[in-house]
Amino acid sequence: MTDWTWEYNPSEEYVADGLAPGVVAEVERLATELAALGVDAAKVGRPFCNITWYG
């Protein structure tokens, strides 16, 4: 891992203020799935896309 961080890093309370707990849980679940896919996450929702990522 690196020490890289966002220049602007708001708190969870600021970002999720007013959202129902179920909405927050679903967003967290989706973020976990996308993180697990890694670079292949770019292909989600594009079944016929031929994107090649280098890096």
PDB file of C-alpha atoms in Angstrom:
ATOM      1  CA  MET A   1       0.000   0.000   0.000  1.00  0.00           C
ATOM      2  CA  THR A   2       1.018   3.592  -0.461  1.00  0.00           C
ATOM      3  CA  ASP A   3       0.559   6.676   1.678  1.00  0.00           C
ATOM      4  CA  TRP A   4      -1.528   8.320  -1.039  1.00  0.00           C
ATOM      5  CA  THR A   5      -4.718  10.024   0.193  1.00  0.00           C
ATOM      6  CA  TRP A   6      -7.411  12.275  -1.177  1.00  0.00           C
ATOM      7  CA  GLU A   7      -6.708  15.962  -0.816  1.00  0.00           C
ATOM      8  CA  TYR A   8     -10.331  16.375   0.355  1.00  0.00           C
ATOM      9  CA  ASN A   9     -11.458  13.577   2.646  1.00  0.00           C
ATOM     10  CA  PRO A  10     -14.877  14.336   4.194  1.00  0.00           C
ATOM     11  CA  SER A  11     -16.143  12.346   7.144  1.00  0.00           C
ATOM     12  CA  GLU A  12     -18.698   9.566   6.776  1.00  0.00           C
ATOM     13  CA  GLU A  13     -21.131  11.644   8.830  1.00  0.00           C
ATOM     14  CA  TYR A  14     -20.845  14.544   6.363  1.00  0.00           C
ATOM     15  CA  VAL A  15     -21.298  12.364   3.256  1.00  0.00           C
ATOM     16  CA  ALA A  16     -24.065  10.109   4.585  1.00  0.00           C
ATOM     17  CA  ASP A  17     -25.978  12.717   6.595  1.00  0.00           C
ATOM     18  CA  GLY A  18     -29.699  12.184   6.106  1.00  0.00           C
ATOM     19  CA  LEU A  19     -29.431   8.886   4.241  1.00  0.00           C
ATOM     20  CA  ALA A  20     -31.318   5.871   5.531  1.00  0.00           C
ATOM     21  CA  PRO A  21     -29.084   3.215   7.123  1.00  0.00           C
ATOM     22  CA  GLY A  22     -30.171   0.725   4.434  1.00  0.00           C
ATOM     23  CA  VAL A  23     -28.933   3.057   1.700  1.00  0.00           C
ATOM     24  CA  VAL A  24     -25.560   3.447   3.387  1.00  0.00           C
ATOM     25  CA  ALA A  25     -25.300  -0.336   3.807  1.00  0.00           C
ATOM     26  CA  GLU A  26     -26.091  -0.928   0.114  1.00  0.00           C
ATOM     27  CA  VAL A  27     -23.511   1.615  -1.036  1.00  0.00           C
ATOM     28  CA  GLU A  28     -20.913  -0.002   1.219  1.00  0.00           C
ATOM     29  CA  ARG A  29     -21.816  -3.445  -0.171  1.00  0.00           C
ATOM     30  CA  LEU A  30     -21.463  -2.253  -3.756  1.00  0.00           C
ATOM     31  CA  ALA A  31     -18.165  -0.516  -2.992  1.00  0.00           C
ATOM     32  CA  THR A  32     -16.841  -3.749  -1.486  1.00  0.00           C
ATOM     33  CA  GLU A  33     -17.822  -5.697  -4.612  1.00  0.00           C
ATOM     34  CA  LEU A  34     -16.193  -3.143  -6.912  1.00  0.00           C
ATOM     35  CA  ALA A  35     -13.018  -3.152  -4.822  1.00  0.00           C
ATOM     36  CA  ALA A  36     -12.900  -6.950  -5.052  1.00  0.00           C
ATOM     37  CA  LEU A  37     -13.172  -6.751  -8.849  1.00  0.00           C
ATOM     38  CA  GLY A  38     -10.204  -4.389  -9.004  1.00  0.00           C
ATOM     39  CA  VAL A  39      -9.396  -3.228 -12.508  1.00  0.00           C
ATOM     40  CA  ASP A  40     -12.153  -5.455 -13.902  1.00  0.00           C
ATOM     41  CA  ALA A  41     -14.686  -3.126 -12.245  1.00  0.00           C
ATOM     42  CA  ALA A  42     -14.410  -0.919 -15.352  1.00  0.00           C
ATOM     43  CA  LYS A  43     -16.222  -3.656 -17.268  1.00  0.00           C
ATOM     44  CA  VAL A  44     -19.270  -3.744 -14.975  1.00  0.00           C
ATOM     45  CA  GLY A  45     -22.381  -2.981 -16.977  1.00  0.00           C
ATOM     46  CA  ARG A  46     -20.501  -3.189 -20.293  1.00  0.00           C
ATOM     47  CA  PRO A  47     -20.814  -6.818 -21.408  1.00  0.00           C
ATOM     48  CA  PHE A  48     -19.548  -6.126 -24.917  1.00  0.00           C
ATOM     49  CA  CYS A  49     -16.931  -3.497 -24.137  1.00  0.00           C
ATOM     50  CA  ASN A  50     -13.351  -4.246 -25.143  1.00  0.00           C
ATOM     51  CA  ILE A  51     -11.615  -1.798 -22.783  1.00  0.00           C
ATOM     52  CA  THR A  52      -8.050  -2.760 -21.978  1.00  0.00           C
ATOM     53  CA  TRP A  53      -6.482  -1.078 -18.950  1.00  0.00           C
ATOM     54  CA  TYR A  54      -2.760  -0.895 -18.512  1.00  0.00           C
ATOM     55  CA  GLY A  55      -1.136  -0.072 -15.249  1.00  0.00           C
TER      56      GLY A  55
END
